[in-house]
Amino acid sequence: MLSAHRPASLLLACLLALALPNSPGAEAKEPRPAKLKRLDSAHTIPDEATWRRLAARTESSAFARTESVKFLLDLESRRRLWFTDTERYPYHYYFAIERLSGPGRPVKEHDLFNSFEYRDAGRRFEMGTITHYLDSGLWTLELSSSDTLSGERILRLYETLRAALWIGDRLRFRPLSDLQERNLAAVRDRLPLANTEEVFAGIRYQPLTTGRTFGHLRIVRGPLDVATVRADQILVLEQLPEEIPVNAGVISAELQAPLGHIAILCANRGTPNMALREALNRPDWAALDGQLVELVVGSQEFSLRPADPAEAQAHWAKRRPKSIKVPQLDPAETRLLDVNSLRLKDTRFAGAKAAQLGEASRIKGLVTPGGFVIPVAHYLAQVRASRALDDLPARTAAADFIADSKVRAQWLQQVRTTIEAHPVDPQLVQQVAERIRATAPGSRWILRSSTNAEDLAGFTGAGLYRSIRIKAGASDADIATALRGVWASVWQQGAFEERAWHGVDHAAVAMAVLVQPFVDGAVANGVAITANPFTEDRPGFLINAQVLGGSVTGAGGNEIPEQHMIYTFTDQFEFEVLSRSSRSGGQPLLTEADLQKLAPALQKLHSHFLWRWPGSANAVDAEFLIAGEDRHVVILQARPYTVSYKRLKVE
């Protein structure tokens, strides 16, 4: 066992001891039109002023910089059309029960209203939303993703709305589900359509973690040198890195994968994070480079302005997170254990990733890849034998180490090099090789990190450590090299800085290794969270998927994953397509049949884990594959995740 020490608190104190220069500059947020007196409802929208009196900018929208107006077409009142005050009536039901229910024509109770009025051919109402995507100028008619209207009825509804709106032929129908795509088959040549590719092509601003922060603006062109990042910097990035140390805020010029490692790290830290396509081309921001600024990332808008030093100091004083206590290590267990035999309590020797996958494997009906774990005892033996950490307490307490991230980077590189240069116990290598040959000799394998300082409630550690692939028939030397690489990744700078920020005792951290065969016949990989991150009002699961060879967890490059919402608040799953993969040519990666299999698997994970995890976790973050001719779901990972529903409105 490594000796205990307290470098984290010293480093944290340094990170929060920030300079506060005054800074000139101007508010960067765009002006909004003057607010007009609201309208309760209207039968037509003849001009932009009427639209503004009805429209809402919904803080729970999946897309920023959008305005919308809800409508109801009353088929029992000679197709009378109602456009509603969408701020006052965020759901169709609220307007229907208050304004359109009466003797002889009562509106059903809410649950029955939803199941009947969006799905039944004999419904009283046809309902939907007119959405204006402000950056692209796109105007769309959108129905609930579960709406079963036929193509002919959608076409007639479109024509009714077009005649009632001043925008006329600018209106287009946007299908939100595979069901609606199928229903449109007979009318496609008569109905102007918009697709998700157009929506994403027009996106300028993408909020990922909303919030308010202060820091010194740093515009980074080209790759980011992570060793130069400070906790008081708001980074404007031309390129997304694979990892990012603790910082005050992130603005990327590339769209981000919503469930990628950078997005997850920022969400876990509470670090405001956004993408803005023209971020590097704003003269007003260039004038603020190096200056103290306030950044507000809102659900619909953002602002960046010069900051008051006193206000910034007060904000920084509150930033310090609560210290995370990692599970205590058990170095007594040395056997290579089948991952399916592990349970949550085994985190102490198997690490959280392996223990939680073992726990998931006991859930009836779930498929996991299998494999085995190399306990933390073998990492501790490697560290002791290499003497890589003999100077850990003294080095991390040194003033230059605390003050200078480049000094930390140099020492951490030395630690990794020392661990990787030391020979691995030949007996261990032989045991691992024999286990691989006995289990799946013709398969590629992956050695995955599984520390006791990742995949925890309040500390996900997404992307902090390394996983290394080995080829089929790998030699003993290949296995030893991979093992050393995974072990050494405990001391990557991003991992070190993240642990320091959260007050984790580095000496209490150790690496187990989860050794898994590759899943044969995989056709898509994905990440899901078992909560709706946009609103609590419509419970569901957010799905990101990508073709094999593409990543849903890595850096951006404007690579867009396929995204779905699976809604779980009714008696059957409802599916909404948010985007198609930028690698699939507009074709779906996950079919509705795939989602019908994925949804219950995620529901089982959610039900099994949530009450077993301590702390604030309210969702499961799961990695999965779609594999085989039957396209079955394979769960690769399950870890706690916390969705915050606090929203900031930027006027």
XYZ file of C-alpha atoms in Angstrom:
651
model
C 0.000 0.000 0.000
C 1.260 3.484 -0.832
C 1.783 5.942 1.982
C -0.915 8.548 2.555
C -0.303 12.249 1.902
C -2.286 15.421 1.199
C -1.090 17.011 -2.074
C -4.608 17.413 -3.432
C -5.619 20.135 -0.974
C -2.374 22.058 -1.517
C -2.725 21.880 -5.275
C -6.339 22.947 -5.020
C -5.388 25.945 -2.926
C -2.973 26.972 -5.649
C -5.533 26.484 -8.387
C -7.936 28.820 -6.606
C -5.355 31.528 -5.864
C -6.092 33.490 -9.021
C -5.023 36.902 -10.332
C -7.832 39.356 -11.043
C -6.872 42.039 -13.602
C -9.424 44.607 -14.735
C -10.447 44.142 -18.347
C -12.006 46.318 -21.018
C -14.468 44.989 -23.557
C -18.108 44.835 -24.514
C -21.105 42.603 -23.909
C -21.062 39.857 -26.567
C -24.694 38.799 -26.402
C -26.929 39.766 -29.307
C -29.783 42.237 -28.629
C -33.324 40.882 -28.401
C -36.422 42.656 -29.772
C -38.565 44.560 -27.274
C -41.074 42.312 -25.508
C -44.687 42.715 -26.620
C -47.892 42.162 -24.624
C -48.794 38.459 -24.764
C -51.779 37.047 -26.659
C -53.769 34.228 -25.078
C -54.520 32.688 -28.479
C -55.159 33.488 -32.138
C -56.743 31.780 -35.139
C -54.155 33.117 -37.566
C -50.662 34.583 -37.306
C -50.686 37.332 -39.925
C -47.352 38.959 -39.052
C -44.161 38.671 -37.036
C -45.520 40.822 -34.204
C -48.363 38.348 -33.600
C -45.871 35.483 -33.662
C -43.763 37.174 -30.988
C -46.833 37.654 -28.776
C -47.483 33.887 -28.857
C -44.035 32.275 -29.147
C -41.968 30.728 -26.370
C -38.241 30.131 -26.162
C -38.355 26.862 -24.256
C -35.536 26.344 -21.778
C -36.035 22.567 -22.046
C -35.639 22.435 -25.832
C -33.178 19.956 -27.346
C -31.996 22.771 -29.654
C -30.864 26.247 -28.646
C -31.955 29.436 -30.368
C -35.417 28.237 -31.259
C -38.861 29.787 -30.896
C -42.077 27.816 -31.021
C -45.842 28.206 -31.046
C -48.177 25.323 -30.261
C -51.448 24.843 -32.139
C -54.617 22.767 -31.918
C -56.953 22.097 -34.857
C -60.428 21.307 -33.468
C -61.976 18.817 -35.885
C -65.341 18.952 -34.077
C -65.640 22.721 -34.572
C -65.358 22.878 -38.355
C -61.578 22.573 -38.237
C -61.150 25.678 -36.130
C -57.465 26.441 -35.641
C -56.004 27.750 -32.369
C -52.484 29.108 -31.965
C -51.771 29.359 -28.233
C -49.664 31.452 -25.881
C -46.939 28.847 -25.608
C -45.384 30.409 -22.519
C -48.690 30.122 -20.645
C -49.679 26.787 -22.204
C -46.480 24.730 -22.668
C -48.611 21.613 -23.298
C -51.587 21.260 -25.609
C -53.627 19.718 -22.816
C -53.448 22.863 -20.668
C -55.109 24.959 -23.377
C -57.623 22.255 -24.302
C -58.854 21.700 -20.738
C -59.035 25.424 -19.945
C -60.460 26.785 -23.178
C -61.987 23.989 -25.252
C -63.663 21.721 -22.691
C -67.377 22.165 -21.999
C -70.784 20.492 -21.721
C -71.252 17.940 -24.469
C -67.599 18.149 -25.501
C -65.508 17.497 -22.391
C -61.748 17.110 -22.739
C -60.499 13.807 -21.367
C -58.203 13.608 -18.329
C -54.532 14.168 -19.105
C -53.320 10.577 -19.620
C -56.315 9.619 -21.750
C -56.038 12.888 -23.670
C -52.424 12.133 -24.581
C -52.994 8.514 -25.621
C -56.136 9.341 -27.633
C -55.409 12.739 -29.175
C -51.937 11.858 -30.495
C -52.652 8.309 -31.643
C -56.308 7.578 -32.385
C -57.697 8.038 -35.896
C -60.974 9.316 -34.376
C -59.309 12.035 -32.307
C -60.920 15.416 -31.768
C -57.712 17.428 -32.204
C -54.740 17.510 -34.535
C -51.932 19.155 -32.577
C -48.332 20.107 -33.012
C -45.756 22.887 -32.924
C -44.495 25.509 -35.338
C -40.753 25.885 -34.683
C -38.453 28.641 -35.899
C -34.736 27.769 -35.899
C -33.338 31.267 -35.569
C -29.820 30.744 -36.902
C -30.798 28.944 -40.088
C -34.129 30.685 -40.635
C -35.821 27.279 -40.933
C -39.569 27.114 -40.129
C -40.996 23.679 -39.417
C -44.263 21.990 -38.593
C -43.536 19.267 -36.025
C -45.843 16.696 -34.448
C -45.279 14.674 -31.309
C -42.864 11.866 -32.173
C -45.566 9.313 -31.270
C -48.263 10.947 -33.419
C -49.788 8.421 -35.818
C -51.407 10.820 -38.329
C -51.468 9.427 -41.851
C -49.566 11.146 -44.635
C -52.743 12.506 -46.225
C -53.888 14.019 -42.937
C -50.439 15.538 -42.341
C -50.587 17.081 -45.828
C -54.031 18.570 -45.208
C -52.938 19.886 -41.795
C -49.867 21.444 -43.396
C -52.009 23.230 -45.985
C -54.329 24.567 -43.266
C -51.394 25.938 -41.289
C -49.631 27.397 -44.300
C -52.754 29.386 -45.131
C -52.964 30.702 -41.548
C -49.324 31.796 -41.240
C -47.720 34.873 -42.758
C -44.606 32.853 -43.631
C -46.662 30.758 -46.112
C -44.499 28.479 -48.272
C -41.490 28.890 -45.982
C -43.147 26.361 -43.681
C -41.905 22.753 -44.017
C -42.817 19.522 -42.265
C -40.117 17.871 -40.152
C -40.752 14.196 -39.260
C -39.497 13.293 -35.771
C -39.755 9.501 -35.891
C -39.393 6.537 -38.196
C -43.156 6.082 -37.899
C -43.778 9.498 -39.393
C -41.209 8.850 -42.123
C -43.150 5.717 -43.110
C -46.509 7.489 -42.997
C -45.239 10.134 -45.429
C -44.440 7.671 -48.212
C -47.503 8.503 -50.324
C -47.288 12.309 -50.008
C -43.546 13.048 -50.112
C -43.744 14.615 -53.556
C -46.505 16.990 -52.384
C -45.215 18.007 -48.950
C -42.201 20.300 -48.403
C -39.934 18.468 -45.947
C -37.057 19.372 -43.627
C -34.702 16.797 -42.133
C -32.372 16.588 -39.155
C -29.296 17.159 -41.333
C -30.605 20.620 -42.231
C -31.338 21.372 -38.590
C -27.797 20.459 -37.499
C -26.223 22.216 -40.473
C -27.819 25.429 -39.214
C -26.854 25.062 -35.572
C -24.597 27.887 -34.440
C -24.836 27.588 -30.658
C -24.873 24.315 -28.689
C -25.178 24.505 -24.878
C -23.926 21.344 -23.153
C -23.531 22.313 -19.481
C -25.381 25.472 -18.580
C -24.153 27.803 -15.870
C -22.323 30.995 -14.952
C -18.564 31.213 -14.555
C -15.665 33.643 -14.350
C -12.163 33.262 -15.731
C -9.428 34.620 -17.931
C -10.347 34.150 -21.561
C -7.825 32.069 -23.489
C -8.249 31.608 -27.235
C -6.438 28.462 -28.414
C -5.791 27.952 -32.116
C -4.628 24.485 -33.096
C -4.197 21.650 -30.586
C -4.474 22.369 -26.867
C -1.401 21.670 -24.721
C -3.185 20.288 -21.656
C -0.137 20.949 -19.452
C -0.730 24.698 -19.872
C -4.376 24.733 -18.742
C -5.170 26.561 -15.498
C -8.274 26.390 -13.337
C -8.911 30.123 -13.870
C -9.110 29.920 -17.680
C -12.156 29.974 -19.922
C -10.914 28.130 -22.999
C -11.987 28.948 -26.555
C -10.864 25.878 -28.502
C -10.340 25.418 -32.217
C -9.917 21.655 -31.680
C -11.435 19.461 -28.987
C -8.816 17.463 -27.066
C -9.324 13.889 -25.917
C -9.008 15.056 -22.308
C -9.170 18.414 -20.607
C -7.875 19.428 -17.165
C -9.928 21.436 -14.692
C -10.754 24.876 -16.077
C -13.337 27.609 -15.605
C -15.293 27.120 -18.842
C -15.157 25.603 -22.318
C -16.208 27.130 -25.639
C -15.481 24.932 -28.650
C -15.598 25.999 -32.275
C -16.685 22.443 -33.113
C -19.990 20.883 -32.182
C -19.518 18.318 -29.424
C -20.818 14.794 -28.929
C -23.378 15.414 -26.135
C -22.280 12.283 -24.270
C -18.588 12.505 -25.206
C -15.800 12.479 -22.625
C -15.309 16.264 -22.645
C -19.036 16.881 -22.217
C -19.288 14.302 -19.423
C -16.247 15.705 -17.599
C -17.632 19.252 -17.749
C -21.048 18.073 -16.585
C -19.482 16.158 -13.689
C -17.464 19.217 -12.648
C -20.318 21.661 -13.202
C -18.101 23.536 -15.681
C -20.126 25.606 -18.169
C -19.543 24.140 -21.631
C -20.791 25.250 -25.035
C -20.025 25.095 -28.734
C -20.182 28.158 -30.973
C -19.260 27.683 -34.598
C -17.833 31.189 -35.120
C -16.084 31.318 -31.737
C -12.645 31.984 -33.245
C -13.828 34.671 -35.641
C -15.313 37.221 -33.235
C -13.331 40.484 -32.971
C -15.099 41.322 -29.697
C -13.803 38.099 -28.141
C -10.318 38.587 -29.597
C -10.208 41.930 -27.776
C -10.936 40.104 -24.500
C -8.262 37.419 -24.939
C -6.342 37.146 -21.650
C -8.838 39.339 -19.809
C -11.122 38.497 -16.883
C -14.618 37.731 -18.199
C -17.976 36.360 -17.108
C -19.463 33.588 -19.262
C -23.098 32.573 -18.972
C -24.163 29.462 -20.885
C -27.954 29.424 -21.066
C -30.365 26.946 -22.565
C -31.227 29.290 -25.432
C -28.616 32.056 -25.388
C -25.153 32.848 -24.026
C -23.290 35.959 -22.941
C -19.628 36.859 -22.547
C -18.646 40.164 -20.982
C -15.875 41.791 -18.957
C -16.094 40.784 -15.311
C -15.938 42.568 -11.995
C -12.961 41.209 -9.983
C -14.847 41.187 -6.675
C -17.721 39.254 -8.221
C -15.273 36.792 -9.751
C -13.487 36.279 -6.433
C -16.783 35.500 -4.685
C -17.669 33.017 -7.409
C -14.294 31.262 -7.187
C -14.616 30.947 -3.427
C -17.723 28.811 -3.993
C -16.217 26.652 -6.743
C -14.315 24.286 -4.525
C -16.013 20.884 -4.774
C -16.571 18.561 -1.868
C -13.755 16.070 -1.442
C -14.432 12.665 -2.968
C -13.563 9.653 -0.844
C -12.724 6.710 -3.053
C -13.463 3.104 -2.032
C -10.767 1.585 0.175
C -8.400 -0.798 -1.584
C -8.124 -4.519 -0.903
C -4.681 -5.720 -2.071
C -5.188 -9.254 -0.725
C -7.109 -10.563 -3.771
C -4.695 -11.614 -6.532
C -6.712 -14.125 -8.596
C -7.860 -13.411 -12.149
C -11.631 -13.455 -11.588
C -14.446 -13.816 -14.114
C -16.106 -10.417 -14.449
C -19.548 -12.025 -14.249
C -18.724 -13.176 -10.711
C -18.139 -9.600 -9.493
C -20.535 -7.415 -7.519
C -20.493 -3.762 -6.471
C -18.696 -4.539 -3.207
C -15.752 -5.850 -5.233
C -14.776 -2.333 -6.309
C -12.114 -2.459 -3.566
C -10.019 -4.927 -5.587
C -11.621 -4.927 -9.068
C -12.206 -1.205 -9.555
C -15.579 0.392 -10.199
C -15.841 -0.310 -13.933
C -15.337 -4.067 -13.581
C -17.443 -4.369 -10.427
C -20.371 -2.491 -11.975
C -20.234 -4.518 -15.170
C -20.243 -7.677 -13.053
C -23.257 -6.333 -11.182
C -24.997 -5.608 -14.512
C -24.347 -9.166 -15.697
C -26.619 -10.538 -12.970
C -29.650 -8.634 -14.372
C -31.918 -11.081 -16.138
C -32.057 -10.578 -19.898
C -28.941 -8.377 -20.200
C -25.970 -9.422 -22.336
C -22.438 -8.337 -21.367
C -19.115 -9.216 -23.080
C -17.663 -11.317 -20.270
C -13.925 -11.356 -19.639
C -11.924 -11.240 -16.445
C -10.299 -8.765 -14.086
C -6.673 -8.356 -13.003
C -6.984 -7.026 -9.414
C -5.321 -3.882 -8.058
C -2.754 -5.969 -6.182
C -0.772 -6.444 -9.400
C -0.668 -2.698 -10.111
C 0.541 -2.045 -6.554
C 3.254 -4.675 -6.993
C 4.408 -3.055 -10.260
C 4.571 0.377 -8.626
C 6.525 -0.910 -5.646
C 8.974 -2.870 -7.794
C 9.571 0.037 -10.182
C 9.880 2.540 -7.296
C 8.044 5.000 -9.567
C 6.260 6.682 -6.657
C 8.949 6.677 -3.990
C 9.032 10.487 -4.051
C 5.251 10.988 -4.307
C 4.675 12.762 -0.947
C 7.725 15.021 -1.208
C 7.305 15.844 -4.874
C 3.607 16.742 -4.697
C 4.201 18.926 -1.630
C 6.942 20.953 -3.352
C 6.151 24.602 -4.074
C 7.166 24.484 -7.742
C 5.048 21.373 -8.307
C 1.991 23.034 -6.770
C 2.468 26.282 -8.670
C 3.415 25.101 -12.166
C 1.422 22.658 -14.313
C 4.460 22.118 -16.557
C 6.473 20.926 -13.572
C 3.641 18.537 -12.735
C 3.525 17.349 -16.336
C 7.267 16.589 -16.334
C 7.110 14.559 -13.117
C 3.988 12.665 -14.217
C 5.677 11.742 -17.490
C 8.619 10.415 -15.504
C 6.290 8.280 -13.367
C 4.565 6.814 -16.424
C 7.887 6.093 -18.132
C 9.217 4.335 -15.034
C 6.126 2.135 -14.686
C 6.159 1.252 -18.392
C 9.886 0.458 -18.407
C 9.782 -2.006 -15.518
C 9.247 -5.690 -16.410
C 5.883 -7.207 -15.550
C 5.856 -10.302 -13.345
C 6.262 -13.150 -15.904
C 3.899 -15.382 -13.935
C 1.126 -12.805 -14.224
C 1.703 -12.397 -17.977
C 1.538 -16.163 -18.400
C -1.724 -16.372 -16.435
C -3.291 -13.624 -18.541
C -2.129 -15.224 -21.806
C -3.469 -18.641 -20.772
C -6.808 -17.133 -19.783
C -7.087 -15.359 -23.142
C -6.218 -18.498 -25.097
C -8.686 -20.578 -23.106
C -11.557 -18.087 -23.525
C -11.404 -16.628 -27.043
C -8.040 -17.304 -28.706
C -9.089 -16.010 -32.125
C -10.461 -12.724 -30.869
C -8.988 -9.314 -30.399
C -9.042 -8.198 -26.762
C -9.163 -4.881 -24.960
C -7.552 -4.073 -21.617
C -9.743 -1.446 -19.926
C -8.979 0.760 -16.951
C -10.894 -0.037 -13.771
C -9.676 2.126 -10.897
C -11.373 2.875 -7.609
C -11.298 6.554 -8.692
C -13.670 6.510 -11.664
C -17.280 5.566 -12.412
C -18.322 6.786 -8.949
C -21.337 8.874 -7.995
C -20.063 12.466 -8.223
C -16.823 11.449 -9.953
C -17.242 9.686 -13.296
C -13.645 10.150 -14.456
C -14.766 9.855 -18.065
C -11.783 9.406 -20.375
C -9.159 9.974 -17.676
C -7.444 6.614 -18.003
C -6.348 4.452 -20.945
C -7.751 1.349 -22.543
C -5.439 -0.598 -24.878
C -6.337 -3.121 -27.576
C -4.309 -6.225 -28.334
C -4.544 -8.283 -31.491
C -5.704 -11.887 -31.746
C -2.847 -14.215 -30.866
C -1.003 -11.484 -29.011
C 2.415 -12.456 -27.674
C 3.415 -12.318 -24.025
C 5.386 -9.159 -24.832
C 2.255 -7.544 -26.352
C 0.260 -8.371 -23.232
C 2.937 -7.027 -20.891
C 3.223 -3.775 -22.851
C -0.538 -3.270 -22.774
C -0.710 -3.950 -19.049
C 2.021 -1.423 -18.297
C 0.273 1.171 -20.477
C -3.034 0.828 -18.638
C -1.340 0.865 -15.227
C 0.733 3.938 -16.092
C -2.382 5.868 -17.133
C -3.235 6.379 -13.447
C -0.624 9.138 -13.719
C -1.821 10.906 -16.862
C -1.959 14.616 -16.196
C -5.681 14.911 -16.840
C -6.388 12.163 -14.304
C -4.042 13.697 -11.723
C -5.493 17.207 -12.056
C -9.060 15.890 -11.919
C -8.389 13.956 -8.734
C -6.628 16.962 -7.196
C -9.560 19.226 -7.989
C -11.939 16.815 -6.236
C -9.678 16.357 -3.237
C -8.905 12.694 -3.962
C -5.888 11.228 -2.184
C -3.667 10.015 -5.048
C -1.993 7.450 -2.807
C -5.371 5.800 -2.238
C -5.895 5.154 -5.978
C -4.966 1.941 -7.792
C -5.674 0.337 -11.158
C -7.357 -2.986 -11.784
C -7.570 -4.071 -15.427
C -10.753 -5.349 -17.070
C -9.745 -7.733 -19.859
C -12.501 -8.291 -22.434
C -12.822 -10.010 -25.810
C -14.126 -7.908 -28.660
C -17.790 -8.499 -29.452
C -18.175 -10.251 -32.797
C -20.507 -8.802 -35.399
C -20.963 -5.368 -33.822
C -22.646 -2.923 -36.214
C -23.000 0.203 -34.044
C -21.704 1.535 -30.748
C -23.442 3.927 -28.436
C -23.808 5.738 -25.134
C -27.042 6.370 -23.257
C -28.144 8.131 -20.100
C -31.327 6.917 -18.440
C -32.792 10.393 -17.965
C -34.060 13.156 -20.199
C -31.376 15.853 -19.826
C -33.616 18.535 -21.328
C -36.585 18.354 -18.941
C -37.878 16.425 -15.934
C -41.421 16.772 -17.250
C -40.991 14.137 -19.964
C -38.959 11.242 -18.503
C -36.903 9.328 -21.010
C -33.496 8.120 -22.157
C -31.030 10.030 -24.362
C -29.203 7.825 -26.881
C -26.074 8.691 -28.897
C -24.907 6.130 -31.472
C -22.236 5.955 -34.139
C -20.982 3.545 -36.780
C -18.044 1.343 -35.838
C -14.880 3.325 -36.438
C -16.608 6.500 -35.288
C -16.686 7.629 -31.673
C -19.535 8.816 -29.486
C -17.191 9.569 -26.580
C -14.144 11.171 -28.210
C -13.371 14.615 -29.607
C -15.584 16.414 -32.071
C -14.399 17.609 -35.476
C -18.081 18.410 -36.098
C -18.760 14.666 -36.160
C -22.420 14.288 -35.254
C -23.667 11.060 -33.685
C -27.123 9.682 -34.287
C -29.268 10.882 -31.389
C -32.597 9.597 -30.111
C -34.900 10.303 -27.211
C -36.805 7.292 -25.893
C -39.712 8.597 -23.822
C -40.830 6.425 -20.911
C -43.699 8.393 -19.355
C -46.547 6.598 -21.163
C -47.685 2.976 -21.245
C -45.405 2.308 -24.225
C -42.026 3.603 -25.350
C -42.067 6.603 -27.679
C -39.144 7.360 -29.996
C -37.915 10.706 -31.315
C -35.022 11.195 -33.746
C -32.880 14.211 -32.826
C -30.151 13.686 -35.430
C -28.709 11.215 -37.911
C -25.039 10.292 -37.913
C -22.734 12.437 -40.018
C -21.083 9.152 -41.078
C -24.214 7.358 -42.321
C -25.274 9.495 -45.274
C -28.594 10.286 -43.606
C -29.502 6.628 -43.169
C -30.546 5.363 -39.709
C -28.046 3.418 -37.615
C -30.576 2.302 -35.028
C -33.927 1.087 -36.264
C -37.121 1.285 -34.256
C -36.689 -2.446 -33.625
C -33.220 -1.746 -32.169
C -34.668 0.928 -29.896
C -37.426 -1.460 -28.775
C -34.661 -3.802 -27.542
C -32.467 -1.070 -26.111
C -35.188 0.665 -24.086
C -36.011 -2.240 -21.721
C -32.297 -2.973 -21.249
C -31.750 0.616 -20.118
C -34.836 0.473 -17.932
C -33.478 -2.621 -16.190
C -30.123 -0.922 -15.571
C -31.851 2.149 -14.161
C -34.072 0.147 -11.828
C -31.239 -2.103 -10.654
C -28.560 0.480 -9.944
C -30.195 3.716 -8.799
C -31.050 2.601 -5.274
C -27.672 0.846 -4.902
C -25.584 3.938 -5.630
C -25.020 6.516 -2.881
C -25.156 10.252 -3.406
C -26.846 12.365 -6.046
C -26.890 9.996 -9.044
C -30.277 10.072 -10.790
C -29.401 8.163 -13.958
C -27.200 5.443 -15.418
C -24.574 6.299 -18.032
C -24.319 3.140 -20.180
C -22.126 2.161 -23.116
C -23.573 -0.423 -25.491
C -23.162 -2.210 -28.816
C -25.694 -3.444 -31.352
C -24.309 -6.792 -32.544
C -24.989 -9.948 -34.510
C -27.480 -10.867 -37.198
C -30.268 -10.505 -34.632
C -28.948 -7.021 -33.679
C -28.980 -7.733 -29.960
C -27.893 -5.231 -27.292
C -24.591 -5.748 -25.465
C -23.961 -3.621 -22.348
C -20.280 -2.640 -22.077
C -20.376 -0.314 -19.089
C -22.740 1.151 -16.500
C -21.834 4.001 -14.181
C -23.677 6.623 -12.092
C -24.640 9.924 -13.676
C -26.296 13.055 -12.313
C -28.505 15.219 -14.527
C -28.978 18.773 -13.277
C -32.228 20.453 -14.259
C -31.192 23.941 -13.226
C -31.703 26.250 -16.204
C -30.248 29.690 -16.827
C -32.244 32.080 -18.954
C -30.119 34.694 -20.726
C -32.223 37.654 -21.798
